[in-house]
Short mmCIF file of C-alpha atoms in Angstrom, two decimals:
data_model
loop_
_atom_site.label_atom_id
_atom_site.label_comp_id
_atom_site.label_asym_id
_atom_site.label_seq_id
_atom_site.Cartn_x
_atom_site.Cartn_y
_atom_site.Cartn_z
CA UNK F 1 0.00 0.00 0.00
CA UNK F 2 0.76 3.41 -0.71
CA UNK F 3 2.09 5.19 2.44
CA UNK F 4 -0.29 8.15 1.70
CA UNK F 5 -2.77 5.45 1.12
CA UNK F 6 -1.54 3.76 4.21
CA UNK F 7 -2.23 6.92 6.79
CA UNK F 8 -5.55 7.78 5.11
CA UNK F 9 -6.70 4.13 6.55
CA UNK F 10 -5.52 5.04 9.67
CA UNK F 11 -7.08 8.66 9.84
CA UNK F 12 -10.13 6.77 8.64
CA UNK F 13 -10.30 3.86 11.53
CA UNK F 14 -9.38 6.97 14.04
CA UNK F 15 -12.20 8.53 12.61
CA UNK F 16 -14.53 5.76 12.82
CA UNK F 17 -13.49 4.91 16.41
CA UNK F 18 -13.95 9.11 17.78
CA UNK F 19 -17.46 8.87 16.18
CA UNK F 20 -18.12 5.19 18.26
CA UNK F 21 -16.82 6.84 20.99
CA UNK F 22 -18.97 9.95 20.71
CA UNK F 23 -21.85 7.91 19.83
CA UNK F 24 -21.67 6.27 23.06
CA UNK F 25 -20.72 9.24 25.06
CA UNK F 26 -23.85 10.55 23.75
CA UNK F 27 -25.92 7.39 24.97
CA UNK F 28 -24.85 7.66 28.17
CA UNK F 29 -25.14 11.33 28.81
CA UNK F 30 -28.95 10.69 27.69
CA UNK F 31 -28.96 12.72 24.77
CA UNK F 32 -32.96 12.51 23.13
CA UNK F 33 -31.50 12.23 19.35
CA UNK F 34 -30.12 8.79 19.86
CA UNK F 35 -33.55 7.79 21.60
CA UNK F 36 -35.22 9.43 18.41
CA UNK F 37 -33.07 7.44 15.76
CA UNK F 38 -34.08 4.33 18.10
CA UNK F 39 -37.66 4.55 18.23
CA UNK F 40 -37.80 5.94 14.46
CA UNK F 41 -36.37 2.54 13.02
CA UNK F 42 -38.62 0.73 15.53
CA UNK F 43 -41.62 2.82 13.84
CA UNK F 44 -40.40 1.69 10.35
CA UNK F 45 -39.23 -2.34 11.69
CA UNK F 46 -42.90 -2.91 13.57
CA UNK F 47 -45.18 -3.50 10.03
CA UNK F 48 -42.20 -5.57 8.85
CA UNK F 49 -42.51 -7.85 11.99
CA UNK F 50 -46.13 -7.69 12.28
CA UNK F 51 -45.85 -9.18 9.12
CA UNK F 52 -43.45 -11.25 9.73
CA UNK F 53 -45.45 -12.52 12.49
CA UNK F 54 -48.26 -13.81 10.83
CA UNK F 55 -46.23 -14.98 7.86
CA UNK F 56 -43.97 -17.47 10.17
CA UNK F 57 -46.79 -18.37 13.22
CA UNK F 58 -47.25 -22.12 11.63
CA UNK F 59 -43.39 -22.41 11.63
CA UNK F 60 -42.01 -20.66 14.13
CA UNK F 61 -42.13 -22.68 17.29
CA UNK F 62 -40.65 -25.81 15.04
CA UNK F 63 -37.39 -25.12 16.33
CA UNK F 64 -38.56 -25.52 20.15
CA UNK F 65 -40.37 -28.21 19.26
CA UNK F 66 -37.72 -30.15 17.71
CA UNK F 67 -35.73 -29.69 21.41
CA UNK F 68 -38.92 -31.13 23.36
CA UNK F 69 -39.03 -33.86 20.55
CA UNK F 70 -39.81 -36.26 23.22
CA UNK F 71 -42.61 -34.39 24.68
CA UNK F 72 -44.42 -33.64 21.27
CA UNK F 73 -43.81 -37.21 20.10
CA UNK F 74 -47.42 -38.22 20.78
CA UNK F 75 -49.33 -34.67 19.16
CA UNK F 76 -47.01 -35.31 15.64
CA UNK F 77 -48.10 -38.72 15.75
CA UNK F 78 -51.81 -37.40 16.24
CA UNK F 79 -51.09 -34.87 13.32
CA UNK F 80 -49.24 -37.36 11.04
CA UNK F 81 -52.91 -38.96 10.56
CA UNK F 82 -54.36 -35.57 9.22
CA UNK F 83 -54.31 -34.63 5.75
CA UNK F 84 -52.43 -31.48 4.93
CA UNK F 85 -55.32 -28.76 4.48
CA UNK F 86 -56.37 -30.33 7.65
CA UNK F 87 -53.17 -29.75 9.43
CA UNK F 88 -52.88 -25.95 8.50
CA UNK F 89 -56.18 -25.27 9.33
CA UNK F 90 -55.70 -26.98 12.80
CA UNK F 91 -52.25 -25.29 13.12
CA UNK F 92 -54.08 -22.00 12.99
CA UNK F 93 -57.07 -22.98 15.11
CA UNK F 94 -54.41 -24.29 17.67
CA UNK F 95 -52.73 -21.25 18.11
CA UNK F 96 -55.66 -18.66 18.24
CA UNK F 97 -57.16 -21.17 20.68
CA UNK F 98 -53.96 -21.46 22.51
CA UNK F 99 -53.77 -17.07 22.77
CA UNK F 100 -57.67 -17.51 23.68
CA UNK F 101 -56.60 -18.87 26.70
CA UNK F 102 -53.86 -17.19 27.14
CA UNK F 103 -55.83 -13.98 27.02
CA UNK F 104 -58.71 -15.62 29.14
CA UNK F 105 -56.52 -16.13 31.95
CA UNK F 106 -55.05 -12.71 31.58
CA UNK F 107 -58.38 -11.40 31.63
CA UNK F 108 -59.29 -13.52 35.04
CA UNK F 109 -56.25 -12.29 36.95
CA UNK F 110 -56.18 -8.77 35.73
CA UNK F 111 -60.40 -8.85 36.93
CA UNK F 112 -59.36 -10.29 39.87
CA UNK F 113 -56.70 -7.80 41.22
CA UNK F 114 -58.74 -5.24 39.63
CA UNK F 115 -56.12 -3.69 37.04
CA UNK F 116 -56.64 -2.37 34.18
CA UNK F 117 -55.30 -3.23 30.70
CA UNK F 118 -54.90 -3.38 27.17
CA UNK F 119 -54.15 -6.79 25.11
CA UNK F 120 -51.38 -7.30 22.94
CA UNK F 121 -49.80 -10.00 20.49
CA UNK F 122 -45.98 -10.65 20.75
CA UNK F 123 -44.65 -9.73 17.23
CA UNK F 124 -41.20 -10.42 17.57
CA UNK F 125 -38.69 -12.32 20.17
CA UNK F 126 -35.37 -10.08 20.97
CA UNK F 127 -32.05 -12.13 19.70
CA UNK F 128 -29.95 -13.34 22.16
CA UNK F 129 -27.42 -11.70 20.65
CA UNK F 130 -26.79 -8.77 23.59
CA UNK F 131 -27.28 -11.46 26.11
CA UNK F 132 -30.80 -9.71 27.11
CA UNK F 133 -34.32 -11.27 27.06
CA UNK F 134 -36.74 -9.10 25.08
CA UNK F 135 -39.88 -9.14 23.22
CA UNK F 136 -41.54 -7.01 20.64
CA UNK F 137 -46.02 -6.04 21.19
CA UNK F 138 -48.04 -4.83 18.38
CA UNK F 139 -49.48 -2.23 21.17
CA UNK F 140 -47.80 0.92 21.44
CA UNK F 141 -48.26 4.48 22.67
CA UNK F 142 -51.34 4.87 20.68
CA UNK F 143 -53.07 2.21 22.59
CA UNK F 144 -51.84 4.15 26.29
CA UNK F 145 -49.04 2.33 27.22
CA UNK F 146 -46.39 4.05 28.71
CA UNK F 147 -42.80 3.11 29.97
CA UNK F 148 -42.10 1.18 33.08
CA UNK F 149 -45.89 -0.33 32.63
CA UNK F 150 -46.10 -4.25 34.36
CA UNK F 151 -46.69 -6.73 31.37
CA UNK F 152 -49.07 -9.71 32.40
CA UNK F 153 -48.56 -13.39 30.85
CA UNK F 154 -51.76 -15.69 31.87
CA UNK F 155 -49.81 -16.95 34.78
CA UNK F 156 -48.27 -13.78 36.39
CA UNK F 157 -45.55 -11.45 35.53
CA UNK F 158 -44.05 -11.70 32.04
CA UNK F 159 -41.86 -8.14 32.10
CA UNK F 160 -42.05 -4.53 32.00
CA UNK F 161 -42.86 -1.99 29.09
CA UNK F 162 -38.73 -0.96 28.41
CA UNK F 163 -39.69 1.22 25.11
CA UNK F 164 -42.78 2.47 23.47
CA UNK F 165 -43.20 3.11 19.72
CA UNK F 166 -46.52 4.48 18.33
CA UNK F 167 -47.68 1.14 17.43
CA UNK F 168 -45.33 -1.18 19.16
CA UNK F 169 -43.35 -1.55 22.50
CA UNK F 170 -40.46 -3.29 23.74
CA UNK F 171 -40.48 -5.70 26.38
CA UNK F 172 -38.11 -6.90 28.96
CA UNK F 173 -38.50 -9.82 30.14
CA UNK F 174 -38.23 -11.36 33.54
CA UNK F 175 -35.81 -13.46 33.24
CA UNK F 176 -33.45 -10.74 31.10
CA UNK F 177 -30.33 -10.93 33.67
CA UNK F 178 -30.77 -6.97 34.00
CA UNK F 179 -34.37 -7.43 35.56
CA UNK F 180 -35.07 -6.87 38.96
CA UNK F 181 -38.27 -6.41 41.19
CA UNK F 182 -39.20 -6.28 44.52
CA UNK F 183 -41.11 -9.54 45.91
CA UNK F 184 -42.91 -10.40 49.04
CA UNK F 185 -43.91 -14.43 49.73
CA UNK F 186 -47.28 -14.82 50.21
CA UNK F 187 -48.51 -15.68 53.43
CA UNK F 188 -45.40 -14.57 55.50
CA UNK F 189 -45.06 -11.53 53.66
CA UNK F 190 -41.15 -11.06 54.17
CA UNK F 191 -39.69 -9.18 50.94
CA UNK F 192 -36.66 -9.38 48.80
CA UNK F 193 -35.39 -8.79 45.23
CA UNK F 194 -35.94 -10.72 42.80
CA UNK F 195 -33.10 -10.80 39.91
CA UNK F 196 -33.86 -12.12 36.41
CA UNK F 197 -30.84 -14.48 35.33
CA UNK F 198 -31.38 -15.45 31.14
CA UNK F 199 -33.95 -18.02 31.93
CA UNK F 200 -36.81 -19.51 33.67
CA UNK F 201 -35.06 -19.60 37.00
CA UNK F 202 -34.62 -16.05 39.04
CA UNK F 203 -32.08 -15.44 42.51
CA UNK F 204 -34.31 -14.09 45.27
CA UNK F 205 -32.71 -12.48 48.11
CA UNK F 206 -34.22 -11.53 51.07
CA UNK F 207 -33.80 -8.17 53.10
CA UNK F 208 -33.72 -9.34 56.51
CA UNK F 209 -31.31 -12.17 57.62
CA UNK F 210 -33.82 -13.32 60.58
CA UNK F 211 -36.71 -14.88 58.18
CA UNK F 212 -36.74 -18.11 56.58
CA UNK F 213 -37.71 -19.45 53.07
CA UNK F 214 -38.91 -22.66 51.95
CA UNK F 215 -39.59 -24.37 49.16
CA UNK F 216 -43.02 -24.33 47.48
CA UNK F 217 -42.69 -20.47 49.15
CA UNK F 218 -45.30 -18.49 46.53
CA UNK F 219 -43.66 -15.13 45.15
CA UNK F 220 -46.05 -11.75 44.61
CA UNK F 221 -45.01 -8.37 43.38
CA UNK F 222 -44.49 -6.06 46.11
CA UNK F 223 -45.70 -3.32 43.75
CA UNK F 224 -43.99 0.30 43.18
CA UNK F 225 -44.77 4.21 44.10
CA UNK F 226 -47.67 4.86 41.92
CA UNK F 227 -47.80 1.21 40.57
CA UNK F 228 -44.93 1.68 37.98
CA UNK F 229 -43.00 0.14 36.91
CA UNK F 230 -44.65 -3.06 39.25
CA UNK F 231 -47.94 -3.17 40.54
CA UNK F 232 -49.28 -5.00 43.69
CA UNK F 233 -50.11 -8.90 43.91
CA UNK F 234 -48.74 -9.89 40.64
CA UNK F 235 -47.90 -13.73 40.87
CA UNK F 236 -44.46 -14.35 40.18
CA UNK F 237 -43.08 -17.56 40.76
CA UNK F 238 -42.09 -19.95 43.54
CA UNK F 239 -39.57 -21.20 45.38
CA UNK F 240 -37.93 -24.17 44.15
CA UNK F 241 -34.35 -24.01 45.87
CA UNK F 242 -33.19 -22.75 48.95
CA UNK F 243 -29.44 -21.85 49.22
CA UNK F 244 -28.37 -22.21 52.86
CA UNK F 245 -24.89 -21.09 52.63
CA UNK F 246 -23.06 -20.53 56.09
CA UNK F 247 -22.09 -16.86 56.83
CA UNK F 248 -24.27 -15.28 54.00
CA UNK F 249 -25.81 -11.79 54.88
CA UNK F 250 -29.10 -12.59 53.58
CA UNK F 251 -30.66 -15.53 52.47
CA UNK F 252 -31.02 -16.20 49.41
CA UNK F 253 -32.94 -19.09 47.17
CA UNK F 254 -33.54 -19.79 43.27
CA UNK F 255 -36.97 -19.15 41.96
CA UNK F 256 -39.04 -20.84 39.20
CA UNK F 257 -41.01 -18.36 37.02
CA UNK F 258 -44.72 -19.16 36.64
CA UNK F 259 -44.29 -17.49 33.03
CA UNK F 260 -42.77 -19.96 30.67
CA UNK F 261 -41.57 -17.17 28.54
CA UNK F 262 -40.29 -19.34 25.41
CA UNK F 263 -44.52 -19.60 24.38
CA UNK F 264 -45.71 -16.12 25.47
CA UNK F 265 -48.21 -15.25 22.47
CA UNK F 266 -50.32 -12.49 24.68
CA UNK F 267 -49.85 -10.60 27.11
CA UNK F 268 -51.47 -7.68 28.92
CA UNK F 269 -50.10 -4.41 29.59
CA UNK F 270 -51.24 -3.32 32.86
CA UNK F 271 -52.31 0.35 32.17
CA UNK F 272 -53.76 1.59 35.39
CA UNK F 273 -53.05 -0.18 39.01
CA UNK F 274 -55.98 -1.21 41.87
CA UNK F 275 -57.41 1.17 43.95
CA UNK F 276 -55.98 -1.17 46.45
CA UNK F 277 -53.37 -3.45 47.16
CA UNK F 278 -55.03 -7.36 46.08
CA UNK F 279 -53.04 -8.83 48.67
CA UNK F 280 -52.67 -12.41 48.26
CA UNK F 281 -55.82 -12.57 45.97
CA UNK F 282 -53.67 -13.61 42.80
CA UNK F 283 -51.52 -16.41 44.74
CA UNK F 284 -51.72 -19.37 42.04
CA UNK F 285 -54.79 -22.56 43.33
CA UNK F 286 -52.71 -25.64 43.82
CA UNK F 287 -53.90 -28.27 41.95
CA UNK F 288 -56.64 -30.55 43.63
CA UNK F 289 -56.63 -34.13 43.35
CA UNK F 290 -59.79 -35.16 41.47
CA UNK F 291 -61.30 -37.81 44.01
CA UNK F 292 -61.81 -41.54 43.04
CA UNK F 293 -65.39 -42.79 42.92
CA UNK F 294 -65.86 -44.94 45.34
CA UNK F 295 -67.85 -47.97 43.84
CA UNK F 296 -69.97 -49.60 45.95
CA UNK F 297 -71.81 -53.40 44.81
CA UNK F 298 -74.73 -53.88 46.87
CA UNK F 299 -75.85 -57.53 46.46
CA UNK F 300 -79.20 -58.21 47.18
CA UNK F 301 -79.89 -62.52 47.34
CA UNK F 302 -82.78 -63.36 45.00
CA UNK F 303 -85.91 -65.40 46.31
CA UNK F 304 -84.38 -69.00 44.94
CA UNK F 305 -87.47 -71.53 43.93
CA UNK F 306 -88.37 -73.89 46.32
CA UNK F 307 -88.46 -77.79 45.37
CA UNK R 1 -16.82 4.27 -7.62
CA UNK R 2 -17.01 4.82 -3.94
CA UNK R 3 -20.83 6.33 -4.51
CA UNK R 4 -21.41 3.33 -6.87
CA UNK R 5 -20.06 0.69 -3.54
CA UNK R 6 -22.30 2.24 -1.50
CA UNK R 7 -25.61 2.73 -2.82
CA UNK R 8 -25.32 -0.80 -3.78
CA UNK R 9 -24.09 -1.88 -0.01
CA UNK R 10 -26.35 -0.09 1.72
CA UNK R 11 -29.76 -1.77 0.74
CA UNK R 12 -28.06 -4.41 1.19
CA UNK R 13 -27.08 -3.91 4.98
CA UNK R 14 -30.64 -2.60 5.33
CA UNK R 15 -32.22 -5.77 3.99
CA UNK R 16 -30.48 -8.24 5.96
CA UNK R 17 -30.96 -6.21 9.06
CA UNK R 18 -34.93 -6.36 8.14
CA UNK R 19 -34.27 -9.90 7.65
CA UNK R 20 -33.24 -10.46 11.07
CA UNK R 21 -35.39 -8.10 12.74
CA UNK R 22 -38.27 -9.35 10.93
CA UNK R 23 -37.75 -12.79 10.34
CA UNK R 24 -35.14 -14.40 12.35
CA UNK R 25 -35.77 -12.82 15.50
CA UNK R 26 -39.91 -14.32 15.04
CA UNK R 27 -37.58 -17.80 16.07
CA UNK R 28 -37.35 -18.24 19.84
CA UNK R 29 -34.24 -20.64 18.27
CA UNK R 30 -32.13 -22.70 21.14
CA UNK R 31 -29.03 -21.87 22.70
CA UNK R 32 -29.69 -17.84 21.91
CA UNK R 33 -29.75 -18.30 17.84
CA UNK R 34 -27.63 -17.15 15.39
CA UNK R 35 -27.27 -12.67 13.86
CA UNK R 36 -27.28 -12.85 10.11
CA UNK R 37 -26.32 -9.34 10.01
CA UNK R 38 -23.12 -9.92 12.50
CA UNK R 39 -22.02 -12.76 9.85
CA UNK R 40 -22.68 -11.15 6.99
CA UNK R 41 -20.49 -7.98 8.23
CA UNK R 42 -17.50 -10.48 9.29
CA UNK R 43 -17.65 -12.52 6.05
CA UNK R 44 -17.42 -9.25 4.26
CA UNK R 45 -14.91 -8.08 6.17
CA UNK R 46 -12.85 -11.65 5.59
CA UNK R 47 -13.15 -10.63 2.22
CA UNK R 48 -12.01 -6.74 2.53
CA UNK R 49 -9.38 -4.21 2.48
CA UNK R 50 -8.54 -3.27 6.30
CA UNK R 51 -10.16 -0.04 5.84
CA UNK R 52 -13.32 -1.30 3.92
CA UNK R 53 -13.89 -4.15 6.58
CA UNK R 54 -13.80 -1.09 9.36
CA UNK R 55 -16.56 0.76 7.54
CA UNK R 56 -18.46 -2.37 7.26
CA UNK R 57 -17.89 -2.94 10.87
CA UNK R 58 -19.03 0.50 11.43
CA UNK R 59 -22.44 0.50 9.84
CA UNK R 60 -23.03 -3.32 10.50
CA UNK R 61 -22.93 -2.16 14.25
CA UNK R 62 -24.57 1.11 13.77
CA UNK R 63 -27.34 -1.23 12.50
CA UNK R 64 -27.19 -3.91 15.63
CA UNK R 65 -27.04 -0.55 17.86
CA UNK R 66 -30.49 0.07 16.77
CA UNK R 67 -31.72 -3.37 16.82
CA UNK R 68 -34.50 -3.26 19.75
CA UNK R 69 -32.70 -6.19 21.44
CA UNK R 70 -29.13 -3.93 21.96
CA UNK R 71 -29.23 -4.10 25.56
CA UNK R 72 -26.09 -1.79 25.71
CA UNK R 73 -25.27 2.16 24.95
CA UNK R 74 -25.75 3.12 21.11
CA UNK R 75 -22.35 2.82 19.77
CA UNK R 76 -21.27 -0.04 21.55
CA UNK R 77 -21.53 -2.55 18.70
CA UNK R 78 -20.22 0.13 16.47
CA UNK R 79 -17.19 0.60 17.91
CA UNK R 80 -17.12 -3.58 18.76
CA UNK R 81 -17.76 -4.43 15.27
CA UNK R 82 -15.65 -1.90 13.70
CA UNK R 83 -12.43 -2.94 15.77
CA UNK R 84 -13.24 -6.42 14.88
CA UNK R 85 -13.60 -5.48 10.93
CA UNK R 86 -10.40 -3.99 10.98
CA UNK R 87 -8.73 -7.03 13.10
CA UNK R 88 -9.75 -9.54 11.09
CA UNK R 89 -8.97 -8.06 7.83
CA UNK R 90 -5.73 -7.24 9.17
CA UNK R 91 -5.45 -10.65 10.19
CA UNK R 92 -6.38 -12.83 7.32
CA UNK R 93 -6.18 -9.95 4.32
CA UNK R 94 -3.60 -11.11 1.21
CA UNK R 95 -3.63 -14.59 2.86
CA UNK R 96 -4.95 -17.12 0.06
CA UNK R 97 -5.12 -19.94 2.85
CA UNK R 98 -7.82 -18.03 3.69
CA UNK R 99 -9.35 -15.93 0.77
CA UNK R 100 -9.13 -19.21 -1.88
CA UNK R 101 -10.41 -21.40 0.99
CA UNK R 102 -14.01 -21.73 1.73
CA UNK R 103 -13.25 -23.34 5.13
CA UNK R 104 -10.93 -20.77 5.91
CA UNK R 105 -13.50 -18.17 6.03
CA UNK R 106 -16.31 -19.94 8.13
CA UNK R 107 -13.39 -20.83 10.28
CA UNK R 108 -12.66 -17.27 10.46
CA UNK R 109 -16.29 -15.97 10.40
CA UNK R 110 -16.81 -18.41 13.62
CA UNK R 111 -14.02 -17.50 15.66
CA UNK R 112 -14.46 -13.92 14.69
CA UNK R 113 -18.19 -14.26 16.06
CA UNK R 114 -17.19 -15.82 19.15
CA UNK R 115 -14.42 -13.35 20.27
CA UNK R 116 -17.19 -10.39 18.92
CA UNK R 117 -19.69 -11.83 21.54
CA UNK R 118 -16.57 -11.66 24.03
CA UNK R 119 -15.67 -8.75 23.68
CA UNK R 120 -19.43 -7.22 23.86
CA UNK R 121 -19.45 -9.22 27.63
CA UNK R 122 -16.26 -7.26 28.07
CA UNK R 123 -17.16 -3.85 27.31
CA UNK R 124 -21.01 -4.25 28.55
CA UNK R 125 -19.21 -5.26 32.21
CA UNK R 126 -17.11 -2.03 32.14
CA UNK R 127 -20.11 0.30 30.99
CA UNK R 128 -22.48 -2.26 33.38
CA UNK R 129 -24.52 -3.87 30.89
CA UNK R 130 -26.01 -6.78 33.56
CA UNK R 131 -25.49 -10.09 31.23
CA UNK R 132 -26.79 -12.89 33.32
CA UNK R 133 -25.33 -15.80 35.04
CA UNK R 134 -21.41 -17.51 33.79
CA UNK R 135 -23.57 -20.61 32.76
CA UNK R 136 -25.93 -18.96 30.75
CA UNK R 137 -23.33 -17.17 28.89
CA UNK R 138 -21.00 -19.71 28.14
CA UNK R 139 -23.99 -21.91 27.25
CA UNK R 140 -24.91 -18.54 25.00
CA UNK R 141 -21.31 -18.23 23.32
CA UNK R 142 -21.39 -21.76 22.72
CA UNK R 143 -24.63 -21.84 20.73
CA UNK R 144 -24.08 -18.67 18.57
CA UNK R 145 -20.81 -20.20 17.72
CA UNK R 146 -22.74 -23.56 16.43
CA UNK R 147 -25.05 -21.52 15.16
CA UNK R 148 -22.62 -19.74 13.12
CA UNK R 149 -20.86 -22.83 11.85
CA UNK R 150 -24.21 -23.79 10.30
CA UNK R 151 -25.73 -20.83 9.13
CA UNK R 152 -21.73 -19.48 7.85
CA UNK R 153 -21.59 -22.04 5.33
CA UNK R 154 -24.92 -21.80 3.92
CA UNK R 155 -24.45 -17.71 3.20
CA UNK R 156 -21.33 -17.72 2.57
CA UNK R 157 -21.78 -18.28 -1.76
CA UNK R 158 -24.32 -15.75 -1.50
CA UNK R 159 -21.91 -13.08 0.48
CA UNK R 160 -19.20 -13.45 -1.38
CA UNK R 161 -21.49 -13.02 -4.75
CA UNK R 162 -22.62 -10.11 -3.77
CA UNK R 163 -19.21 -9.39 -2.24
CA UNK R 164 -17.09 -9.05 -5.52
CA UNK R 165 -20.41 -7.56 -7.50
CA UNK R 166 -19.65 -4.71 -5.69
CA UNK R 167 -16.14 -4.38 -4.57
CA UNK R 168 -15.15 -5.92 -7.49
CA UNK R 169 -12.01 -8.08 -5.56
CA UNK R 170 -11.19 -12.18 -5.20
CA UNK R 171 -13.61 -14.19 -3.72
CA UNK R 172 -13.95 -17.41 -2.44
CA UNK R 173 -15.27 -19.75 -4.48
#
């Protein structure tokens, strides 16, 4: 290379690196024109993935289907037997049955607690690809969501409103590692924080070193000033581990989410809080053992003919 | 020539990024999927000039920047991927064992991703980007970089196509 050829590459790269660098500084100083730029290609990406969305719904869970092979063994059976206009049209019944319920249960817990809210499809999962846990709704500020609103799945808390476009919002998830809300157990009522960690599982650690935790332990939203970005009573999960570590400030103990957040199709964006706190109102039924019929044979003797 | 490059890059850059906003990301795929616009920047930059591989860097980050699911500051994949552009060019640039070599690139491509993903844990610590558990991001790392071994060979006739249509230099055939 030519050496004046040679020190325009490098007054480029030192270019390009002053303008990351800027760029950045910019970010981080909160400057609104990066938001802007942000939320403008959001505005243009949403039809795309709306699209998108309803181009892919018969496909897209194939991949997490394939890794619970075992599981779905018996339903691809079932569906091998169909014919294939059969199979589509039950592939799309399926899954607006599937968000029926989905938005059914939403609807019960949400009536329950007495929040209000406004429905909205997921549109778009966030790659992995900045290690964060995100999804895209086809509700936006037109519809009256604002930032740091609670998101609902049917079973509890699915995440909190992180952006809002005009017709689409961006979700973070629960389990994104950056999530964290405050949680009470039900019944006991001691609190803690509750830290997302990339998956289904969360760390909960509690505030005061006295109380105990035990498994089975049912997890609500302690709910924040003004009921943003968390409002009150929202199921969260339960406690499935307890880590009893010697000389540990606080305890501390490994959570399951009640949201499985790999099928979230619905979810409800809770818009305006309870007029009061629901308590433990929203803590999860446990499932009740259908009883066994008892049969009884009564046996009555027949009159048997005398000789 | 330089006008020509561009307004035939950029649609390009601007498509695949639809493509993955649109598309890709609809796939909740295991072990945290695979970027089509991260490997299309680092197979083009494979292919480049040091200087052209740090201006693909720089608007294949700008792009991931304003990807909803950047967790980090804007710029942060810009300057990532633009270091990285220029590294690996550096690296592998007037080397036929990799240019003539069809393996050589994905090799490249996937080691490239995997230290790119690195180096984004890096910097998000230091500007305290929260990125989850150790086991969730090795377990992360490791399925991008299969991801990338299967998805690298697949593009990479189509990248390098469109790769010397408009810079007009070797490619791997």
């Amino acid at each position: 290379m030519r050496k004046g050829g040679e020190g325009r590459a490098r007054l480029l790269l030192v270019i390009l690196i002053v303008t990351s660098l800027f760029l950045i500084t910019l970010d981080l100083r909160g400057v609104k024109v990066i938001e802007g730029f942000k939320q403008g290609t959001q505005t243009v990406l949403s039809p795309f993935q709306r699209a998108g969305a309803v181009v892919l719904n018969p496909v897209k869970d194939f991949f997490s289907d394939v890794t619970h092979l075992g599981r779905t063994r018996g339903q691809i059976k079932k569906l091998e037997a169909e014919n294939a206009d059969l199979k589509i049209k039950l592939l799309n019944r399926k899954n607006a049955d599937g968000q029926l319920q989905q938005l059914e249960s939403i609807l019960d817990l949400a009536g329950t607690a007495g929040y209000k809210i406004v429905n909205a499809r997921v549109i778009s999962h966030g790659s992995s690809q900045s290690f964060s846990q995100t999804i895209t709704i086809d509700a936006g500020s037109n519809a009256g969501i604002k930032k740091n609103m609670t998101v609902l799945s049917q079973f509890g808390l699915a995440g909190v409103v992180k952006d809002v476009y005009p017709n689409s919002a961006l979700i973070q998830l629960a389990s994104d590692p950056a999530f964290k809300v405050g949680a009470r157990i039900a019944g006991s009522q001691q609190i803690g924080i509750l830290s997302g960690r990339g998956n289904r599982s969360a760390s909960l650690q509690l505030l005061d070193n006295s109380t105990t935790v035990k498994v089975g332990d049912v997890l609500l939203a302690r709910g924040s000033v003004a009921n943003r970005p968390f409002v009150p009573g929202v199921p969260l999960g339960y406690v499935s581990q307890v880590d009893n570590s010697a000389g540990a400030v606080a305890q501390t103990a490994t959570i399951r989410y009640y949201t499985n957040f790999s099928t979230l199709g619905v979810v409800a964006i809770v818009v305006s809080g309870p007029t009061s706190d629901p308590g433990d109102a929203l803590v999860p039924q446990k499932p009740r053992v259908a009883p066994v019929p008892t049969v009884t044979v009564t046996v009555t003797p027949s009159p048997t003919a005398s000789n | 020539m330089i006008t020509r490059q561009i307004s035939i890059a950029t649609p390009i850059f601007l498509l695949i990024f639809l493509i993955q906003e649109a598309l890709i990301s609809q796939f909740r795929l295991p072990g945290g999927g695979f970027s089509i616009l991260l490997i299309f920047a680092l197979t083009w930059s494979v292919l480049s000039q040091p200087e052209v591989a740090a201006v693909i860097g720089f608007a294949a980050g700008i792009l991931m920047d304003l990807s909803q699911s950047a967790s980090g500051p804007f710029g942060q994949w810009t300057l990532i991927m633009l270091l990285a552009g220029y590294a690996i060019s550096y690296i592998g640039y007037g080397d036929d064992n990799i240019h003539a070599n069809a393996i050589g690139i994905v090799f490249f491509v996937v080691a490239a991703n995997f230290f790119v993903e690195i180096a984004y844990l890096v910097t998000g610590a230091l500007l305290g980007v929260s990125t989850g558990s150790i086991g969730q991001i090795v377990l992360t790392l490791f399925g991008m970089s299969i991801w990338a071994l299967l998805v690298s060979p697949i593009m990479l006739p189509m990248f390098t196509r469109l790769h010397s249509l408009i810079f007009d230099s070797r490619s791997a055939q």
